[in-house]
């Protein structure tokens, strides 16, 4: 049969029972465990195209001179944030041998750049498993992409893979709080001394 929508109510029920949801497709499997009890997201379509040819992704890789024989595109029919972290297992036997280390990149269509999500190794059954929190277009490659194609990890949000400057904003927030605490401590000291 066809793979249909899995509602947020189904994910909430699984979370309450501490259950795992497993969805099997042609050459891939989704597994959701440790689902947040307050999840509001659903999975509108668990369909995954392994070996997709997404024009924007292909164009960007080709323009940079990336060897297409060392890449495998994954395109999810679902888009956006997932109801929890999904372990997606994909059979890559037609592209990569067991034991091959792969780099998994998320493609951001707004910036035209790739963000490295994680490294993984092809197992003895020619499967690779990646942990995802959102769906989009991904590339598995046996060599790192050129720096001109990627967003620096420090500038990449681990939640979404986008290019928001999360680390610098967090540092600025902490420094601001310390400055405010210092000012209040000095004012209190002056009031006590007077």
Backbone as numpy.savetxt, mean C-alpha at the origin, in Angstrom:
# Nx Ny Nz CAx CAy CAz Cx Cy Cz
-18.25 -18.58 -10.32 -19.06 -17.40 -10.32 -18.21 -16.16 -10.32
-18.89 -15.04 -10.35 -18.19 -13.76 -10.33 -17.95 -13.33 -8.89
-16.94 -12.52 -8.70 -16.62 -12.00 -7.39 -17.36 -10.69 -7.22
-18.20 -10.60 -6.20 -19.01 -9.41 -5.99 -18.58 -8.62 -4.78
-19.39 -7.63 -4.45 -19.12 -6.73 -3.33 -19.16 -7.47 -2.00
-18.20 -7.13 -1.14 -18.21 -7.59 0.24 -18.48 -6.34 1.07
-19.63 -6.30 1.74 -20.07 -5.10 2.43 -19.30 -4.82 3.71
-19.36 -3.58 4.16 -18.73 -3.20 5.42 -19.35 -3.97 6.58
-20.65 -4.30 6.48 -21.32 -5.09 7.53 -20.68 -6.47 7.65
-20.31 -7.07 6.51 -19.65 -8.38 6.53 -18.30 -8.27 7.24
-17.55 -7.20 6.94 -16.25 -7.00 7.59 -16.43 -6.74 9.09
-17.44 -5.95 9.46 -17.68 -5.68 10.88 -18.04 -6.96 11.63
-18.88 -7.80 11.01 -19.27 -9.07 11.63 -18.05 -9.97 11.82
-17.18 -10.02 10.83 -15.95 -10.82 10.94 -15.05 -10.27 12.05
-15.00 -8.95 12.17 -14.17 -8.33 13.21 -14.70 -8.70 14.60
-16.02 -8.68 14.77 -16.63 -9.03 16.07 -16.36 -10.47 16.45
-16.28 -11.35 15.48 -16.04 -12.78 15.73 -14.55 -13.13 15.66
-13.71 -12.09 15.41 -12.27 -12.30 15.25 -12.00 -13.34 14.15
-12.77 -13.24 13.08 -12.66 -14.18 11.96 -11.82 -13.60 10.84
-11.40 -14.47 9.95 -10.65 -14.08 8.77 -11.56 -14.22 7.56
-11.50 -13.26 6.66 -12.23 -13.34 5.40 -11.22 -13.67 4.31
-11.48 -14.74 3.57 -10.61 -15.15 2.48 -11.42 -15.16 1.19
-10.88 -14.54 0.17 -11.54 -14.46 -1.14 -10.55 -15.00 -2.17
-10.99 -15.99 -2.96 -10.10 -16.59 -3.96 -10.55 -16.18 -5.36
-9.57 -15.73 -6.14 -9.79 -15.38 -7.53 -8.92 -16.27 -8.41
-8.85 -15.95 -9.67 -8.05 -16.72 -10.61 -6.57 -16.32 -10.50
-5.80 -17.11 -9.75 -4.37 -16.84 -9.59 -4.03 -15.91 -8.44
-5.00 -15.60 -7.59 -4.75 -14.72 -6.46 -5.73 -15.01 -5.32
-5.33 -14.59 -4.11 -6.17 -14.75 -2.92 -6.05 -13.49 -2.06
-7.19 -13.04 -1.54 -7.23 -11.96 -0.56 -7.42 -12.60 0.81
-6.75 -12.07 1.82 -7.00 -12.52 3.19 -7.03 -11.30 4.11
-8.17 -11.14 4.77 -8.33 -10.07 5.74 -8.42 -10.70 7.13
-7.49 -10.35 8.01 -7.56 -10.77 9.41 -7.26 -9.52 10.24
-7.52 -9.58 11.52 -7.33 -8.39 12.37 -8.04 -7.18 11.78
-9.29 -7.37 11.42 -10.10 -6.30 10.83 -10.54 -5.35 11.94
-10.38 -4.03 11.75 -10.82 -3.08 12.77 -12.34 -3.17 12.96
-12.79 -3.18 14.20 -14.22 -3.31 14.50 -15.03 -2.14 13.98
-14.40 -0.98 13.82 -15.13 0.22 13.38 -14.98 0.49 11.88
-14.57 -0.51 11.12 -14.38 -0.28 9.69 -15.68 0.14 9.02
-15.57 1.10 8.14 -16.74 1.58 7.40 -16.60 1.29 5.91
-15.45 0.76 5.52 -15.19 0.51 4.10 -15.73 -0.85 3.68
-16.06 -0.95 2.42 -16.45 -2.23 1.84 -15.45 -2.55 0.72
-15.56 -3.72 0.18 -14.72 -4.12 -0.95 -15.67 -4.26 -2.13
-15.72 -3.24 -2.98 -16.71 -3.23 -4.06 -16.45 -4.28 -5.12
-15.19 -4.61 -5.33 -14.87 -5.66 -6.28 -13.50 -6.23 -5.96
-13.44 -7.50 -5.58 -12.13 -8.10 -5.27 -11.37 -8.60 -6.50
-11.81 -8.20 -7.69 -11.16 -8.66 -8.92 -9.79 -8.00 -9.06
-8.80 -8.81 -9.38 -7.43 -8.35 -9.59 -6.97 -8.84 -10.95
-6.44 -7.94 -11.77 -5.88 -8.33 -13.05 -4.37 -8.45 -12.90
-3.88 -9.68 -12.97 -2.45 -9.96 -12.86 -1.87 -9.90 -14.27
-0.83 -9.11 -14.45 -0.26 -8.94 -15.78 -1.00 -7.89 -16.58
-1.63 -6.96 -15.87 -2.37 -5.88 -16.53 -1.42 -5.03 -17.37
-2.00 -4.27 -18.27 -1.23 -3.31 -19.05 -1.92 -1.96 -18.89
-1.67 -1.30 -17.75 -2.27 0.00 -17.46 -1.48 1.04 -18.26
-2.13 1.73 -19.20 -1.40 2.64 -20.10 -0.47 3.64 -19.39
-0.94 4.30 -18.33 -0.10 5.30 -17.65 1.11 4.66 -17.00
0.92 3.47 -16.42 2.02 2.75 -15.78 3.03 2.29 -16.82
2.53 1.66 -17.88 3.39 1.17 -18.95 4.19 2.31 -19.58
3.52 3.42 -19.84 4.18 4.57 -20.45 5.30 5.09 -19.56
5.02 5.22 -18.27 6.03 5.74 -17.34 7.23 4.81 -17.27
6.98 3.51 -17.18 8.08 2.53 -17.12 8.90 2.54 -18.40
8.23 2.56 -19.55 8.90 2.53 -20.85 9.73 3.80 -21.07
9.16 4.95 -20.73 9.86 6.22 -20.89 11.18 6.23 -20.12
11.20 5.59 -18.95 12.41 5.57 -18.12 13.37 4.45 -18.52
13.00 3.66 -19.53 13.88 2.60 -19.99 13.87 1.36 -19.12
12.81 1.16 -18.35 12.69 -0.03 -17.49 12.43 -1.26 -18.34
13.12 -2.34 -18.05 12.97 -3.60 -18.76 11.62 -4.24 -18.38
10.66 -4.22 -19.29 9.32 -4.74 -19.03 9.32 -6.22 -18.65
10.33 -6.96 -19.09 10.37 -8.39 -18.76 10.66 -8.62 -17.27
11.06 -7.56 -16.58 11.35 -7.67 -15.14 10.26 -7.05 -14.29
9.09 -6.78 -14.90 7.98 -6.18 -14.16 6.69 -6.97 -14.37
5.80 -6.86 -13.39 4.47 -7.44 -13.49 3.50 -6.44 -12.90
2.54 -5.99 -13.71 1.56 -5.02 -13.24 0.37 -5.73 -12.61
-0.10 -5.17 -11.50 -1.30 -5.66 -10.82 -2.30 -4.51 -10.80
-3.49 -4.75 -11.31 -4.50 -3.70 -11.33 -5.76 -4.20 -10.62
-6.14 -3.49 -9.58 -7.32 -3.86 -8.79 -8.55 -3.16 -9.31
-9.66 -3.89 -9.43 -10.93 -3.29 -9.84 -11.44 -2.37 -8.74
-11.21 -2.75 -7.48 -11.57 -1.92 -6.34 -10.62 -0.73 -6.31
-11.09 0.38 -5.78 -10.24 1.56 -5.69 -10.39 2.16 -4.30
-9.29 2.63 -3.75 -9.35 3.33 -2.47 -8.98 2.48 -1.27
-9.34 3.01 -0.10 -8.98 2.40 1.18 -9.73 1.09 1.39
-9.03 0.12 1.94 -9.62 -1.20 2.23 -10.17 -1.23 3.65
-11.05 -2.19 3.96 -11.64 -2.30 5.29 -10.64 -2.69 6.38
-9.47 -3.04 6.01 -8.39 -3.44 6.92 -7.21 -3.84 6.05
-6.14 -4.25 6.68 -4.98 -4.69 5.90 -5.29 -6.03 5.23
-5.05 -6.08 3.95 -5.28 -7.31 3.19 -3.94 -7.91 2.81
-3.82 -9.20 3.02 -2.66 -9.93 2.49 -3.13 -10.51 1.16
-2.54 -10.00 0.08 -2.92 -10.44 -1.25 -1.79 -11.32 -1.78
-2.15 -12.57 -2.07 -1.18 -13.54 -2.58 -1.45 -13.73 -4.07
-0.38 -13.58 -4.87 -0.50 -13.65 -6.32 0.47 -14.70 -6.85
-0.01 -15.52 -7.78 0.87 -16.48 -8.42 1.61 -15.76 -9.55
2.96 -15.82 -9.49 3.79 -15.10 -10.47 4.66 -16.04 -11.30
4.25 -17.32 -11.38 5.09 -18.34 -12.03 5.42 -18.02 -13.48
4.57 -17.28 -14.17 4.85 -16.96 -15.57 5.86 -15.83 -15.73
6.24 -15.18 -14.61 7.10 -14.02 -14.69 8.37 -14.13 -13.85
8.25 -14.71 -12.63 9.38 -14.74 -11.71 9.57 -16.14 -11.13
10.82 -16.53 -10.92 11.15 -17.85 -10.36 11.10 -17.82 -8.84
10.89 -18.98 -8.24 10.92 -19.11 -6.79 12.26 -18.59 -6.27
12.20 -17.88 -5.14 13.40 -17.33 -4.52 13.76 -15.93 -4.99
13.08 -15.42 -6.02 13.38 -14.08 -6.52 12.87 -13.03 -5.56
13.73 -12.05 -5.21 13.28 -10.93 -4.38 12.62 -9.91 -5.29
11.45 -9.45 -4.87 10.70 -8.47 -5.66 10.50 -7.18 -4.87
10.34 -6.12 -5.61 10.00 -4.82 -5.05 8.57 -4.52 -5.49
7.74 -4.15 -4.54 6.34 -3.82 -4.85 6.19 -2.30 -4.77
5.73 -1.71 -5.88 5.53 -0.26 -5.96 4.07 0.06 -6.23
3.59 1.11 -5.60 2.27 1.67 -5.83 2.43 2.79 -6.86
1.54 2.87 -7.85 1.59 3.95 -8.83 0.60 5.03 -8.45
1.09 6.26 -8.31 0.24 7.40 -8.00 -0.06 8.13 -9.31
-1.29 8.03 -9.82 -1.61 8.65 -11.11 -1.56 10.18 -11.08
-1.73 10.77 -9.89 -1.70 12.23 -9.79 -0.29 12.79 -9.98
0.72 12.09 -9.44 2.10 12.56 -9.57 2.84 11.87 -10.70
2.32 10.72 -11.14 3.01 9.95 -12.16 4.25 9.26 -11.63
4.34 9.11 -10.30 5.50 8.48 -9.67 5.09 7.21 -8.93
6.08 6.39 -8.64 5.87 5.15 -7.91 6.37 5.31 -6.48
5.66 4.73 -5.53 6.11 4.70 -4.15 6.38 3.25 -3.78
7.57 2.99 -3.21 7.88 1.61 -2.82 7.07 1.25 -1.59
6.34 0.16 -1.69 5.52 -0.30 -0.58 6.27 -1.31 0.29
6.89 -2.29 -0.35 7.56 -3.35 0.40 8.38 -4.24 -0.52
9.24 -5.01 0.12 10.01 -6.03 -0.59 9.43 -7.38 -0.20
9.46 -8.32 -1.12 8.91 -9.65 -0.85 9.69 -10.67 -1.69
9.55 -11.92 -1.33 10.26 -12.99 -2.03 9.27 -14.01 -2.56
9.49 -14.46 -3.79 8.63 -15.48 -4.40 8.87 -16.80 -3.66
7.79 -17.42 -3.16 7.93 -18.68 -2.41 8.08 -19.88 -3.35
8.23 -21.07 -2.76 8.47 -22.28 -3.55 7.30 -22.67 -4.45
6.10 -22.13 -4.18 4.94 -22.39 -5.03 4.75 -21.29 -6.08
5.77 -20.42 -6.21 5.74 -19.28 -7.14 4.67 -18.25 -6.81
4.41 -18.10 -5.51 3.48 -17.08 -5.04 4.25 -15.99 -4.33
3.69 -14.80 -4.35 4.23 -13.68 -3.59 3.06 -13.05 -2.84
3.32 -12.64 -1.59 2.27 -12.03 -0.78 2.66 -10.61 -0.42
1.73 -9.68 -0.65 1.95 -8.28 -0.29 0.82 -7.84 0.64
1.16 -6.98 1.59 0.16 -6.43 2.51 -0.26 -5.06 1.99
-1.57 -4.88 1.81 -2.10 -3.64 1.25 -3.16 -3.04 2.15
-3.20 -1.71 2.18 -4.24 -1.00 2.91 -5.16 -0.23 1.97
-4.79 -0.19 0.71 -5.63 0.46 -0.30 -5.39 -0.20 -1.65
-6.32 -0.02 -2.56 -6.21 -0.60 -3.89 -5.91 0.48 -4.91
-5.12 0.10 -5.85 -4.74 0.96 -6.95 -4.03 0.10 -7.98
-3.10 0.69 -8.70 -2.27 -0.07 -9.62 -0.90 -0.24 -8.99
-0.37 -1.45 -9.07 0.91 -1.79 -8.47 1.82 -2.41 -9.51
3.12 -2.37 -9.25 4.11 -3.01 -10.10 5.01 -3.86 -9.22
5.19 -5.11 -9.60 6.18 -5.97 -8.98 7.37 -6.00 -9.93
8.57 -5.81 -9.40 9.75 -5.80 -10.24 10.92 -6.48 -9.53
11.77 -7.12 -10.30 12.91 -7.83 -9.71 14.11 -6.91 -9.48
14.01 -5.68 -9.92 15.07 -4.71 -9.63 14.41 -3.39 -9.24
15.13 -2.62 -8.45 14.58 -1.35 -8.01 14.36 -0.43 -9.21
13.29 0.36 -9.13 13.03 1.33 -10.19 14.00 2.50 -10.07
14.25 3.16 -11.18 15.12 4.33 -11.19 14.59 5.39 -10.24
15.49 6.10 -9.59 15.11 7.13 -8.63 14.20 8.19 -9.25
14.38 8.45 -10.54 13.55 9.45 -11.23 12.08 9.04 -11.31
11.81 7.75 -11.08 10.43 7.24 -11.15 9.76 7.16 -9.79
10.52 7.35 -8.70 9.99 7.06 -7.38 9.92 8.28 -6.48
9.06 8.15 -5.48 8.95 9.12 -4.40 9.85 8.61 -3.29
10.63 9.48 -2.67 11.49 9.07 -1.56 10.64 8.50 -0.44
11.04 7.38 0.19 10.25 6.76 1.26 9.89 7.72 2.39
10.76 8.66 2.73 10.47 9.60 3.82 9.34 10.56 3.44
9.09 10.73 2.15 8.03 11.62 1.70 6.74 10.87 1.40
6.74 9.58 1.60 5.62 8.74 1.22 4.84 8.32 2.45
3.54 8.47 2.41 2.69 8.03 3.50 2.60 6.51 3.47
2.85 5.86 4.60 2.76 4.40 4.63 1.31 3.94 4.55
0.38 4.78 4.91 -1.03 4.41 4.87 -1.54 4.37 3.42
-1.20 5.40 2.63 -1.78 5.49 1.30 -0.81 5.34 0.17
0.49 5.48 0.47 1.46 5.43 -0.60 1.56 6.73 -1.36
0.88 7.78 -0.89 0.95 9.04 -1.63 2.17 9.84 -1.22
2.33 11.02 -1.82 3.55 11.80 -1.62 3.40 12.87 -0.55
2.44 12.77 0.34 2.29 13.75 1.41 3.52 13.71 2.32
4.04 14.88 2.71 5.25 14.91 3.53 4.94 14.63 5.00
4.63 13.40 5.33 4.19 13.01 6.66 5.28 13.20 7.70
6.48 12.73 7.45 7.57 12.81 8.43 7.91 14.26 8.76
8.15 15.13 7.76 8.46 16.52 8.11 7.33 17.20 8.89
6.07 16.88 8.56 4.95 17.49 9.29 4.93 17.01 10.73
5.22 15.74 10.97 5.23 15.20 12.33 6.35 15.85 13.14
7.52 16.02 12.56 8.65 16.66 13.25 8.30 18.11 13.58
7.71 18.82 12.64 7.32 20.22 12.88 6.30 20.31 14.00
5.37 19.38 14.06 4.36 19.38 15.12 5.00 19.18 16.49
5.90 18.22 16.59 6.57 17.94 17.87 7.40 19.15 18.31
8.15 19.74 17.38 8.96 20.92 17.72 8.08 22.09 18.16
6.94 22.27 17.53 6.01 23.34 17.92 5.50 23.12 19.34
5.15 21.88 19.66 4.65 21.58 21.00 5.74 21.82 22.04
6.98 21.47 21.73 8.09 21.71 22.67 8.32 23.20 22.87
8.22 24.00 21.83 8.40 25.45 21.94 7.30 26.05 22.82
6.08 25.62 22.64 4.96 26.12 23.45 5.17 25.74 24.92
5.58 24.50 25.16 5.83 24.06 26.54 6.94 24.88 27.17
7.98 25.21 26.42 9.09 26.01 26.93 8.62 27.41 27.30
7.82 28.04 26.45 7.30 29.39 26.72 6.45 29.39 27.99
5.56 28.42 28.14 4.71 28.36 29.33 5.53 28.10 30.59
6.55 27.25 30.48 7.39 26.97 31.64 8.14 28.23 32.08
8.64 29.02 31.12 9.34 30.26 31.46 8.40 31.28 32.06
7.17 31.40 31.56 6.20 32.34 32.12 5.84 31.95 33.56
5.67 30.64 33.79 5.31 30.17 35.13 6.47 30.45 36.09
7.71 30.27 35.64 8.89 30.53 36.45 8.98 32.01 36.82
8.67 32.89 35.87 8.71 34.33 36.13 7.63 34.72 37.13
6.45 34.12 37.03 5.36 34.44 37.97 5.71 33.97 39.38
6.34 32.82 39.51 6.71 32.27 40.82 7.81 33.14 41.44
8.74 33.64 40.66 9.86 34.46 41.16 9.41 35.86 41.54
8.30 36.35 41.05 7.83 37.71 41.37 6.99 37.72 42.57
